[in-house]
XYZ file of N, CA and C in Angstrom:
804
model
N 10.467 -13.808 4.056
C 9.276 -12.990 4.263
C 9.635 -11.516 4.430
N 10.779 -11.244 5.087
C 11.183 -9.861 5.297
C 11.427 -9.162 3.975
N 12.071 -9.874 3.044
C 12.365 -9.293 1.737
C 11.121 -9.096 0.885
N 10.021 -9.755 1.276
C 8.788 -9.641 0.498
C 8.009 -8.376 0.820
N 8.390 -7.650 1.860
C 7.690 -6.431 2.227
C 8.217 -5.298 1.350
N 7.424 -4.886 0.379
C 7.863 -3.871 -0.577
C 7.097 -2.563 -0.427
N 6.236 -2.450 0.586
C 5.449 -1.235 0.753
C 6.366 -0.047 1.017
N 6.073 1.056 0.378
C 6.861 2.266 0.588
C 8.139 2.326 -0.216
N 8.432 1.272 -0.994
C 9.665 1.251 -1.770
C 9.418 1.794 -3.161
N 10.451 2.415 -3.715
C 10.362 3.024 -5.050
C 11.092 2.138 -6.043
N 10.431 1.868 -7.177
C 11.048 1.071 -8.234
C 11.433 1.999 -9.383
N 12.716 2.271 -9.569
C 13.129 3.216 -10.624
C 12.907 2.634 -12.015
N 12.344 3.431 -12.875
C 12.117 3.024 -14.256
C 11.811 4.271 -15.087
N 12.018 4.166 -16.371
C 11.761 5.287 -17.279
C 10.445 5.020 -18.018
N 9.341 5.245 -17.309
C 8.030 4.986 -17.878
C 7.193 6.257 -17.851
N 6.129 6.326 -18.653
C 5.260 7.518 -18.625
C 4.643 7.764 -17.262
N 4.330 6.710 -16.518
C 3.716 6.891 -15.200
C 4.724 7.479 -14.218
N 5.984 7.100 -14.326
C 7.009 7.654 -13.445
C 7.164 9.158 -13.650
N 6.939 9.619 -14.869
C 7.146 11.030 -15.185
C 5.907 11.891 -14.914
N 4.807 11.287 -14.491
C 3.612 12.070 -14.197
C 3.794 12.887 -12.923
N 3.025 13.959 -12.833
C 3.025 14.773 -11.622
C 2.446 13.938 -10.467
N 3.067 13.999 -9.274
C 2.552 13.195 -8.149
C 1.121 13.529 -7.774
N 0.695 14.778 -7.999
C -0.688 15.133 -7.697
C -1.658 14.370 -8.585
N -1.251 14.143 -9.836
C -2.091 13.389 -10.764
C -2.218 11.938 -10.300
N -1.099 11.363 -9.871
C -1.130 9.971 -9.420
C -1.942 9.817 -8.144
N -1.857 10.786 -7.260
C -2.677 10.750 -6.050
C -4.163 10.824 -6.401
N -4.510 11.715 -7.312
C -5.905 11.875 -7.730
C -6.413 10.621 -8.423
N -5.610 10.059 -9.327
C -6.031 8.857 -10.054
C -6.170 7.665 -9.111
N -5.257 7.542 -8.157
C -5.351 6.444 -7.184
C -6.600 6.579 -6.325
N -6.930 7.807 -5.928
C -8.128 8.033 -5.134
C -9.385 7.634 -5.907
N -9.470 8.029 -7.172
C -10.636 7.666 -7.981
C -10.689 6.161 -8.223
N -9.534 5.532 -8.365
C -9.502 4.079 -8.551
C -10.054 3.370 -7.316
N -9.668 3.834 -6.127
C -10.163 3.224 -4.887
C -11.660 3.456 -4.733
N -12.117 4.661 -5.069
C -13.558 4.940 -5.000
C -14.321 4.005 -5.934
N -13.768 3.780 -7.138
C -14.417 2.884 -8.087
C -14.534 1.460 -7.575
N -13.531 1.008 -6.780
C -13.578 -0.350 -6.232
C -14.697 -0.523 -5.219
N -15.028 0.542 -4.498
C -16.037 0.441 -3.442
C -17.422 0.856 -3.917
N -17.573 1.121 -5.209
C -18.877 1.522 -5.713
C -19.827 0.347 -5.829
N -19.298 -0.833 -6.118
C -20.171 -1.957 -6.400
C -19.609 -3.239 -5.799
N -20.449 -4.269 -5.749
C -20.036 -5.588 -5.279
C -20.218 -6.607 -6.396
N -19.912 -6.210 -7.612
C -20.070 -7.075 -8.771
C -18.706 -7.511 -9.285
N -18.603 -8.782 -9.656
C -17.352 -9.291 -10.212
C -17.032 -8.640 -11.553
N -18.060 -8.194 -12.271
C -17.828 -7.517 -13.547
C -17.088 -6.208 -13.325
N -17.504 -5.455 -12.296
C -16.842 -4.192 -11.974
C -15.395 -4.454 -11.557
N -15.167 -5.476 -10.747
C -13.808 -5.805 -10.318
C -12.959 -6.283 -11.489
N -13.582 -6.963 -12.444
C -12.845 -7.413 -13.620
C -12.380 -6.225 -14.456
N -13.258 -5.224 -14.626
C -12.875 -4.017 -15.367
C -11.751 -3.285 -14.634
N -11.877 -3.170 -13.298
C -10.818 -2.522 -12.518
C -9.509 -3.291 -12.624
N -9.591 -4.622 -12.677
C -8.382 -5.423 -12.821
C -7.708 -5.219 -14.167
N -8.502 -5.105 -15.224
C -7.931 -4.855 -16.554
C -7.227 -3.495 -16.589
N -7.864 -2.481 -16.008
C -7.246 -1.150 -15.950
C -5.950 -1.200 -15.143
N -5.967 -1.930 -14.032
C -4.776 -2.031 -13.183
C -3.642 -2.733 -13.924
N -3.938 -3.821 -14.606
C -2.905 -4.540 -15.355
C -2.321 -3.657 -16.449
N -3.172 -2.878 -17.124
C -2.680 -1.971 -18.157
C -1.734 -0.930 -17.563
N -2.074 -0.406 -16.391
C -1.208 0.584 -15.739
C 0.122 -0.043 -15.306
N 0.081 -1.290 -14.830
C 1.317 -1.966 -14.435
C 2.225 -2.176 -15.637
N 1.637 -2.561 -16.763
C 2.431 -2.759 -17.985
C 3.056 -1.441 -18.433
N 2.284 -0.366 -18.397
C 2.813 0.943 -18.806
C 3.899 1.416 -17.849
N 3.766 1.113 -16.554
C 4.740 1.577 -15.564
C 6.071 0.844 -15.653
N 6.115 -0.303 -16.353
C 7.323 -1.124 -16.497
C 7.815 -1.693 -15.168
N 6.928 -1.757 -14.181
C 7.256 -2.426 -12.925
C 6.972 -3.917 -13.114
N 7.948 -4.804 -12.865
C 7.718 -6.237 -13.075
C 6.513 -6.741 -12.289
N 5.705 -7.548 -12.941
C 4.489 -8.048 -12.285
C 4.839 -8.930 -11.090
N 5.937 -9.680 -11.184
C 6.350 -10.516 -10.051
C 6.717 -9.655 -8.851
N 7.216 -8.449 -9.109
C 7.549 -7.527 -8.017
C 6.273 -7.022 -7.350
N 5.224 -6.811 -8.154
C 3.947 -6.387 -7.602
C 3.329 -7.501 -6.752
N 3.347 -8.731 -7.266
C 2.775 -9.859 -6.532
C 3.566 -10.128 -5.261
N 4.855 -9.850 -5.303
C 5.711 -10.076 -4.132
C 5.217 -9.293 -2.923
N 4.648 -8.124 -3.165
C 4.148 -7.308 -2.067
C 2.893 -7.866 -1.416
N 2.245 -8.875 -2.049
C 1.043 -9.469 -1.475
C 1.359 -10.591 -0.488
N 2.582 -11.103 -0.509
C 2.918 -12.239 0.346
C 2.729 -11.944 1.838
N 3.093 -10.746 2.332
C 2.898 -10.506 3.773
C 1.436 -10.474 4.216
N 0.483 -10.331 3.269
C -0.931 -10.223 3.660
C -1.725 -11.470 3.272
N -1.025 -12.541 2.911
C -1.764 -13.738 2.483
C -2.565 -14.336 3.637
N -2.071 -14.167 4.858
C -2.816 -14.684 6.014
C -4.156 -13.951 6.148
N -4.129 -12.631 5.921
C -5.370 -11.854 5.972
C -6.333 -12.294 4.879
N -5.818 -12.575 3.680
C -6.666 -13.019 2.577
C -7.300 -14.375 2.896
N -6.524 -15.290 3.468
C -7.063 -16.598 3.843
C -8.117 -16.447 4.936
N -7.865 -15.557 5.893
C -8.831 -15.335 6.973
C -10.152 -14.791 6.424
N -10.073 -13.858 5.478
C -11.291 -13.304 4.868
C -12.065 -14.406 4.155
N -11.366 -15.284 3.439
C -12.039 -16.383 2.743
C -12.745 -17.310 3.722
N -12.050 -17.676 4.793
C -12.628 -18.605 5.764
C -13.875 -18.010 6.416
N -13.776 -16.745 6.831
C -14.910 -16.104 7.511
C -16.128 -16.035 6.602
N -15.912 -15.654 5.350
C -17.053 -15.489 4.444
C -17.613 -16.816 3.948
N -16.739 -17.806 3.716
C -17.215 -19.087 3.190
C -17.953 -19.889 4.258
N -17.398 -19.948 5.468
C -17.967 -20.816 6.497
C -19.013 -20.122 7.367
N -19.035 -18.804 7.360
C -19.996 -18.101 8.207
C -20.971 -17.246 7.399
N -20.816 -17.227 6.081
C -21.739 -16.475 5.251
C -23.070 -17.194 5.089
N -24.141 -16.435 4.972
C -25.477 -16.986 4.812
C -25.975 -16.743 3.395
N -26.928 -17.544 2.979
C -27.482 -17.386 1.652
C -28.674 -18.290 1.439
N -29.045 -18.460 0.199
C -30.209 -19.276 -0.154
C -29.814 -20.595 -0.811
N -28.764 -20.588 -1.622
C -28.345 -21.798 -2.333
C -27.273 -22.511 -1.512
N -27.572 -23.719 -1.020
C -26.653 -24.481 -0.179
C -25.785 -25.377 -1.059
N -24.454 -25.228 -0.954
C -23.524 -26.040 -1.716
C -23.044 -27.272 -0.930
N -22.817 -27.079 0.367
C -22.232 -28.158 1.156
C -22.756 -28.070 2.585
N -23.022 -29.229 3.175
C -23.506 -29.260 4.553
C -22.939 -30.484 5.245
N -22.343 -30.252 6.410
C -21.825 -31.342 7.219
C -21.871 -30.922 8.681
N -22.760 -31.561 9.439
C -22.974 -31.222 10.836
C -23.316 -29.744 10.965
N -22.432 -28.957 11.646
C -22.726 -27.536 11.834
C -22.131 -26.659 10.735
N -21.470 -27.261 9.764
C -20.836 -26.492 8.685
C -21.811 -26.370 7.522
N -22.095 -25.140 7.123
C -22.971 -24.859 5.987
C -22.253 -23.883 5.054
N -22.076 -24.298 3.827
C -21.422 -23.447 2.837
C -22.442 -23.082 1.769
N -22.671 -21.793 1.612
C -23.642 -21.284 0.648
C -22.917 -20.658 -0.549
N -23.629 -20.652 -1.661
C -23.064 -20.032 -2.856
C -22.795 -18.551 -2.628
N -23.702 -17.880 -1.932
C -23.523 -16.446 -1.671
C -22.277 -16.185 -0.827
N -21.966 -17.080 0.109
C -20.772 -16.915 0.922
C -19.505 -17.051 0.100
N -19.499 -18.009 -0.849
C -18.333 -18.185 -1.718
C -18.126 -16.966 -2.603
N -19.220 -16.452 -3.180
C -19.114 -15.276 -4.038
C -18.650 -14.056 -3.246
N -19.172 -13.915 -2.035
C -18.777 -12.769 -1.216
C -17.298 -12.859 -0.831
N -16.822 -14.059 -0.508
C -15.404 -14.239 -0.192
C -14.542 -13.895 -1.395
N -14.953 -14.347 -2.576
C -14.192 -14.069 -3.791
C -14.131 -12.577 -4.070
N -15.271 -11.894 -3.953
C -15.308 -10.462 -4.247
C -14.465 -9.656 -3.258
N -14.523 -10.004 -1.989
C -13.764 -9.242 -0.999
C -12.264 -9.471 -1.142
N -11.872 -10.685 -1.488
C -10.453 -10.953 -1.707
C -9.955 -10.212 -2.944
N -10.729 -10.265 -4.025
C -10.336 -9.561 -5.253
C -10.258 -8.060 -5.010
N -11.216 -7.517 -4.277
C -11.206 -6.081 -3.986
C -9.972 -5.703 -3.169
N -9.641 -6.490 -2.162
C -8.482 -6.172 -1.329
C -7.188 -6.276 -2.122
N -7.077 -7.301 -2.980
C -5.872 -7.456 -3.802
C -5.711 -6.273 -4.750
N -6.796 -5.888 -5.415
C -6.722 -4.753 -6.338
C -6.450 -3.449 -5.593
N -6.985 -3.319 -4.382
C -6.734 -2.127 -3.581
C -5.260 -2.028 -3.199
N -4.665 -3.139 -2.772
C -3.255 -3.135 -2.383
C -2.359 -2.879 -3.587
N -2.634 -3.561 -4.705
C -1.797 -3.390 -5.894
C -1.919 -1.981 -6.472
N -3.154 -1.444 -6.486
C -3.342 -0.091 -7.016
C -2.649 0.961 -6.171
N -2.724 0.816 -4.853
C -2.047 1.770 -3.971
C -0.538 1.607 -4.044
N -0.074 0.352 -4.153
C 1.370 0.109 -4.225
C 1.966 0.667 -5.512
N 1.192 0.626 -6.597
C 1.705 1.133 -7.868
C 2.083 2.609 -7.762
N 1.332 3.357 -6.962
C 1.649 4.771 -6.787
C 2.985 4.951 -6.073
N 3.246 4.155 -5.022
C 4.507 4.289 -4.293
C 5.673 3.732 -5.096
N 5.418 2.700 -5.934
C 6.488 2.152 -6.759
C 6.959 3.148 -7.817
N 6.064 4.006 -8.272
C 6.385 4.934 -9.361
C 6.601 6.368 -8.886
N 6.582 6.592 -7.578
C 6.733 7.945 -7.035
C 7.742 7.929 -5.894
N 8.751 8.765 -5.969
C 9.732 8.837 -4.894
C 9.093 9.482 -3.662
N 9.612 9.194 -2.466
C 9.056 9.823 -1.260
C 9.068 11.346 -1.317
N 10.117 11.930 -1.925
C 10.182 13.388 -2.041
C 9.067 13.916 -2.928
N 8.848 13.251 -4.073
C 7.773 13.671 -4.965
C 6.414 13.498 -4.301
N 6.250 12.416 -3.575
C 4.983 12.177 -2.897
C 4.720 13.247 -1.843
N 5.763 13.633 -1.116
C 5.620 14.693 -0.112
C 5.244 16.018 -0.756
N 5.935 16.355 -1.844
C 5.631 17.609 -2.535
C 4.209 17.600 -3.095
N 3.790 16.455 -3.631
C 2.443 16.373 -4.175
C 1.377 16.517 -3.109
N 1.567 15.856 -1.958
C 0.610 15.984 -0.863
C 0.578 17.408 -0.324
N 1.751 18.024 -0.229
C 1.794 19.392 0.289
C 1.074 20.357 -0.643
N 1.260 20.177 -1.945
C 0.572 21.031 -2.907
C -0.934 20.776 -2.910
N -1.305 19.498 -2.815
C -2.728 19.154 -2.872
C -3.494 19.689 -1.668
N -2.859 19.663 -0.489
C -3.535 20.101 0.735
C -3.114 21.505 1.164
N -2.481 22.236 0.268
C -2.043 23.593 0.612
C -3.192 24.518 1.027
N -4.392 24.405 0.442
C -5.496 25.274 0.909
C -5.821 25.129 2.384
N -5.484 23.994 2.996
C -5.772 23.809 4.416
C -4.914 24.700 5.301
N -3.843 25.260 4.747
C -3.017 26.171 5.540
C -3.778 27.445 5.894
N -4.833 27.747 5.148
C -5.642 28.929 5.442
C -6.357 28.805 6.778
N -6.594 27.570 7.214
C -7.236 27.358 8.513
C -6.202 26.837 9.531
N -4.931 27.160 9.269
C -3.825 26.891 10.194
C -3.575 25.397 10.414
N -3.742 24.601 9.377
C -3.373 23.188 9.445
C -1.909 23.055 9.026
N -1.052 22.434 9.843
C 0.382 22.317 9.500
C 0.609 21.282 8.402
N 0.266 21.650 7.181
C 0.335 20.704 6.067
C 1.770 20.240 5.834
N 2.718 21.187 5.834
C 4.107 20.822 5.549
C 4.645 19.843 6.585
N 4.350 20.073 7.855
C 4.860 19.193 8.906
C 4.246 17.799 8.786
N 2.954 17.736 8.446
C 2.292 16.434 8.315
C 2.872 15.651 7.141
N 3.028 16.312 6.003
C 3.585 15.621 4.837
C 5.042 15.233 5.071
N 5.782 16.043 5.815
C 7.167 15.691 6.131
C 7.219 14.418 6.976
N 6.328 14.298 7.941
C 6.287 13.087 8.764
C 5.936 11.872 7.917
N 5.009 12.040 6.966
C 4.656 10.929 6.093
C 5.838 10.523 5.225
N 6.580 11.505 4.720
C 7.742 11.217 3.890
C 8.814 10.475 4.680
N 9.065 10.926 5.901
C 10.066 10.257 6.738
C 9.635 8.829 7.051
N 8.331 8.637 7.302
C 7.823 7.294 7.574
C 8.050 6.374 6.388
N 7.740 6.849 5.179
C 7.941 6.034 3.982
C 9.421 5.727 3.767
N 10.285 6.681 4.076
C 11.720 6.454 3.922
C 12.229 5.423 4.932
N 11.654 5.419 6.126
C 12.154 4.542 7.182
C 11.690 3.099 7.003
N 10.589 2.873 6.286
C 10.078 1.507 6.135
C 11.115 0.582 5.502
N 11.655 0.875 4.304
C 12.674 -0.037 3.743
C 13.949 -0.085 4.564
N 14.309 1.028 5.215
C 15.516 1.031 6.044
C 15.361 0.093 7.228
N 14.214 0.155 7.892
C 13.978 -0.706 9.048
C 13.829 -2.166 8.627
N 13.283 -2.413 7.441
C 13.188 -3.788 6.955
C 14.575 -4.378 6.741
N 15.474 -3.605 6.149
C 16.844 -4.071 5.961
C 17.541 -4.272 7.302
N 17.297 -3.374 8.249
C 17.900 -3.503 9.574
C 17.372 -4.753 10.279
N 16.077 -5.019 10.151
C 15.498 -6.211 10.752
C 16.083 -7.470 10.143
N 16.259 -7.478 8.834
C 16.856 -8.629 8.159
C 18.289 -8.839 8.624
N 19.035 -7.759 8.808
C 20.423 -7.862 9.270
C 20.492 -8.417 10.693
N 19.582 -7.968 11.564
C 19.569 -8.456 12.949
C 19.221 -9.943 12.994
N 18.244 -10.352 12.187
C 17.855 -11.761 12.173
C 18.985 -12.647 11.660
N 19.698 -12.185 10.628
C 20.819 -12.965 10.111
C 21.949 -13.048 11.141
N 22.191 -11.944 11.856
C 23.238 -11.950 12.878
C 22.901 -12.930 14.003
N 21.638 -12.964 14.421
C 21.249 -13.872 15.492
C 21.177 -15.318 15.012
N 20.817 -15.514 13.745
C 20.837 -16.866 13.186
C 22.258 -17.411 13.147
N 23.218 -16.543 12.816
C 24.621 -16.966 12.811
C 25.107 -17.341 14.202
N 24.439 -16.837 15.236
C 24.797 -17.167 16.624
C 24.003 -18.342 17.177
N 23.232 -19.014 16.303
C 22.553 -20.229 16.709
C 21.083 -20.098 17.013
N 20.491 -18.937 16.823
C 19.066 -18.750 17.095
C 18.260 -19.272 15.910
N 17.316 -20.158 16.184
C 16.438 -20.709 15.154
C 15.055 -20.109 15.327
N 14.672 -19.215 14.437
C 13.395 -18.509 14.559
C 12.204 -19.366 14.133
N 12.447 -20.511 13.498
C 11.347 -21.349 13.027
C 11.039 -22.494 13.980
N 11.941 -22.795 14.902
C 11.745 -23.938 15.801
C 10.868 -23.545 16.982
N 10.227 -24.569 17.588
C 9.435 -24.333 18.785
C 7.981 -24.030 18.485
N 7.217 -23.875 19.568
C 5.796 -23.573 19.430
C 5.580 -22.073 19.298
N 4.306 -21.692 19.322
C 3.979 -20.279 19.105
C 4.543 -19.406 20.219
N 4.441 -19.861 21.464
C 4.906 -19.057 22.589
C 6.421 -18.867 22.555
N 7.146 -19.894 22.144
C 8.596 -19.775 22.032
C 8.996 -18.811 20.915
N 8.231 -18.825 19.818
C 8.510 -17.893 18.726
C 8.244 -16.460 19.156
N 7.154 -16.256 19.916
C 6.852 -14.912 20.417
C 7.945 -14.437 21.372
N 8.460 -15.345 22.189
C 9.520 -14.995 23.128
C 10.785 -14.568 22.400
N 11.071 -15.228 21.273
C 12.260 -14.859 20.498
C 12.084 -13.510 19.815
N 10.840 -13.104 19.633
C 10.607 -11.818 18.969
C 11.211 -10.668 19.754
N 11.238 -10.775 21.076
C 11.835 -9.720 21.891
C 13.304 -9.513 21.598
N 13.995 -10.583 21.191
C 15.411 -10.457 20.845
C 15.614 -9.666 19.559
N 14.544 -9.577 18.767
C 14.638 -8.813 17.520
C 14.172 -7.380 17.731
N 13.085 -7.205 18.466
C 12.466 -5.888 18.590
C 13.336 -4.908 19.372
N 14.004 -5.375 20.402
C 14.810 -4.465 21.215
C 15.963 -3.841 20.420
N 16.810 -4.629 19.752
C 17.855 -3.978 18.927
C 17.286 -3.179 17.764
N 16.136 -3.612 17.212
C 15.511 -2.855 16.120
C 15.027 -1.500 16.627
N 14.414 -1.486 17.816
C 13.949 -0.235 18.406
C 15.130 0.692 18.706
N 16.217 0.134 19.234
C 17.405 0.950 19.520
C 17.990 1.532 18.236
N 18.014 0.734 17.173
C 18.527 1.226 15.893
C 17.633 2.319 15.323
N 16.295 2.148 15.457
C 15.366 3.154 14.944
C 15.529 4.480 15.688
N 15.693 4.410 17.010
C 15.879 5.628 17.796
C 17.197 6.316 17.403
N 18.240 5.519 17.204
C 19.515 6.091 16.798
C 19.443 6.764 15.437
N 18.773 6.129 14.485
C 18.625 6.726 13.153
C 17.778 7.997 13.208
N 16.738 7.989 14.060
C 15.912 9.189 14.203
C 16.729 10.343 14.778
N 17.603 10.044 15.755
C 18.464 11.092 16.304
C 19.440 11.638 15.274
N 20.012 10.753 14.463
C 20.923 11.205 13.402
C 20.186 12.085 12.388
N 18.952 11.708 12.066
C 18.167 12.507 11.126
C 17.857 13.883 11.697
N 17.517 13.939 12.993
C 17.236 15.229 13.629
C 18.476 16.129 13.629
N 19.631 15.544 13.914
C 20.876 16.327 13.885
C 21.181 16.826 12.476
N 20.944 15.988 11.481
C 21.195 16.393 10.097
C 20.272 17.538 9.686
N 19.009 17.490 10.106
C 18.075 18.569 9.782
C 18.465 19.863 10.490
N 18.903 19.755 11.737
C 19.342 20.959 12.452
C 20.604 21.540 11.834
N 21.510 20.683 11.375
C 22.738 21.165 10.744
C 22.454 21.904 9.445
N 21.320 21.590 8.824
C 20.932 22.270 7.579
C 19.955 23.415 7.854
N 19.868 23.799 9.139
C 19.080 24.969 9.549
C 17.592 24.804 9.238
N 17.092 23.575 9.349
C 15.667 23.361 9.111
C 14.863 23.905 10.283
N 13.815 24.664 9.972
C 12.910 25.196 10.983
C 11.474 24.998 10.502
N 10.661 24.358 11.330
C 9.272 24.101 10.958
C 8.491 25.401 10.877
N 7.611 25.476 9.904
C 6.754 26.642 9.750
C 7.324 27.746 8.889
N 8.615 27.667 8.555
C 9.217 28.695 7.709
C 8.954 28.391 6.236
N 8.770 29.410 5.408
C 8.589 29.174 3.963
C 9.818 28.494 3.367
N 9.585 27.531 2.510
C 10.675 26.778 1.900
C 10.506 26.771 0.393
N 11.628 26.737 -0.300
C 11.627 26.651 -1.762
C 11.928 25.216 -2.183
N 11.616 24.898 -3.428
C 11.824 23.559 -3.966
C 12.890 23.590 -5.048
N 13.766 22.597 -5.013
C 14.754 22.498 -6.074
C 14.088 22.167 -7.410
N 13.080 21.298 -7.346
C 12.339 20.932 -8.552
C 10.859 21.207 -8.308
N 10.402 22.431 -8.544
C 8.988 22.754 -8.311
C 8.081 21.973 -9.254
N 6.898 21.610 -8.749
C 5.958 20.821 -9.534
C 5.282 21.689 -10.591
N 5.260 21.191 -11.803
C 4.586 21.881 -12.910
C 3.827 20.844 -13.729
N 2.593 21.195 -14.072
C 1.778 20.284 -14.874
C 2.261 20.264 -16.316
N 2.182 19.091 -16.931
C 2.469 18.928 -18.353
C 1.194 18.476 -19.073
N 1.266 18.365 -20.387
C 0.088 17.976 -21.154
C -0.373 16.573 -20.779
N 0.578 15.677 -20.522
C 0.216 14.302 -20.150
C -0.555 14.263 -18.837
N -0.259 15.175 -17.933
C -0.977 15.206 -16.666
C -2.449 15.535 -16.870
N -2.727 16.483 -17.761
C -4.121 16.816 -18.060
C -4.860 15.653 -18.689
N -4.169 14.899 -19.555
C -4.800 13.731 -20.186
C -5.155 12.679 -19.142
N -4.242 12.457 -18.180
C -4.504 11.454 -17.142
C -5.636 11.905 -16.230
N -5.715 13.199 -15.939
C -6.841 13.712 -15.157
C -8.162 13.354 -15.834
N -8.235 13.592 -17.139
C -9.464 13.309 -17.890
C -9.751 11.807 -17.893
N -8.710 10.990 -18.114
C -8.902 9.544 -18.153
C -9.383 9.017 -16.793
N -8.867 9.575 -15.708
C -9.287 9.140 -14.373
C -10.758 9.462 -14.133
N -11.182 10.643 -14.553
C -12.586 11.022 -14.388
C -13.484 10.159 -15.267
N -13.040 9.884 -16.497
C -13.811 9.014 -17.391
C -13.915 7.611 -16.808
N -12.822 7.132 -16.194
C -12.847 5.801 -15.566
C -13.890 5.745 -14.456
N -13.900 6.748 -13.573
C -14.863 6.741 -12.484
C -16.293 6.841 -13.008
N -16.502 7.688 -14.029
C -17.834 7.796 -14.618
C -18.260 6.472 -15.238
N -17.316 5.797 -15.902
C -17.629 4.501 -16.491
C -17.970 3.459 -15.443
N -17.273 3.492 -14.306
C -17.567 2.544 -13.229
C -18.959 2.804 -12.637
N -19.338 4.086 -12.544
C -20.670 4.417 -12.029
C -21.747 3.915 -12.993
N -21.533 4.134 -14.298
C -22.495 3.650 -15.291
C -22.568 2.131 -15.259
N -21.413 1.454 -15.137
C -21.391 0.000 -15.092
C -22.115 -0.513 -13.856
N -21.941 0.184 -12.741
C -22.637 -0.193 -11.491
C -24.151 -0.118 -11.670
N -24.618 0.953 -12.319
C -26.061 1.113 -12.547
C -26.592 0.014 -13.475
N -25.814 -0.314 -14.523
C -26.251 -1.322 -15.471
C -26.282 -2.709 -14.834
N -25.232 -3.015 -14.051
C -25.176 -4.330 -13.409
C -26.165 -4.425 -12.265
N -26.264 -3.309 -11.492
C -27.134 -3.342 -10.313
C -28.603 -3.436 -10.679
């Protein structure tokens, strides 16, 4: 399960999506998410799914790698299904037994919410898979640069986000190493009841917390050794510049959102 957590990880590949400007990918991802919440129709979700699959194919990120990132949230997906199927109300009754009533509307609502959440996770993950943390930080800083006029510390905020994304895979590997070390010493994390499993969690969290604090201190020392000072103007080794492909993707993203709005009106 630890290895299945792929959020925040970058998948290197030589694809057109990898070479896009990070600001374009942020903008396209935002419009994609807006399109998902415009309607509650399976037709709209089907169109969004086709667009998402096309983007995954173009990005050259293996589909099994994308699905792998859904494993940590399968419990949430099952919970959403149960809540909507068994507690949803409607007019057409499919099944009835004592106090259990299952309606067609509840099943459809469960299906739509699960599909929406899956597409939301995969669409957001595709951006992190195809964008390095440094590029993502630079893109966010450029996108929110106008906020500096009202004294918002944009650079510091984006730097914290970049460090957070960098630490996620590092801490996952550290957690996996700690669990393997304790398993080699005879600790069985799968045995026992729920309370015993929770009690064993403390044996993992304490060394993980100590390791995280140590890595944070090393990072702070490294930044100080390189004379980093917050609030000072900084230059970029690779400054962001738009290319022709970026303009095309901007147009395609706007056309996609407009198409989703038209589809919503037609279906609704």
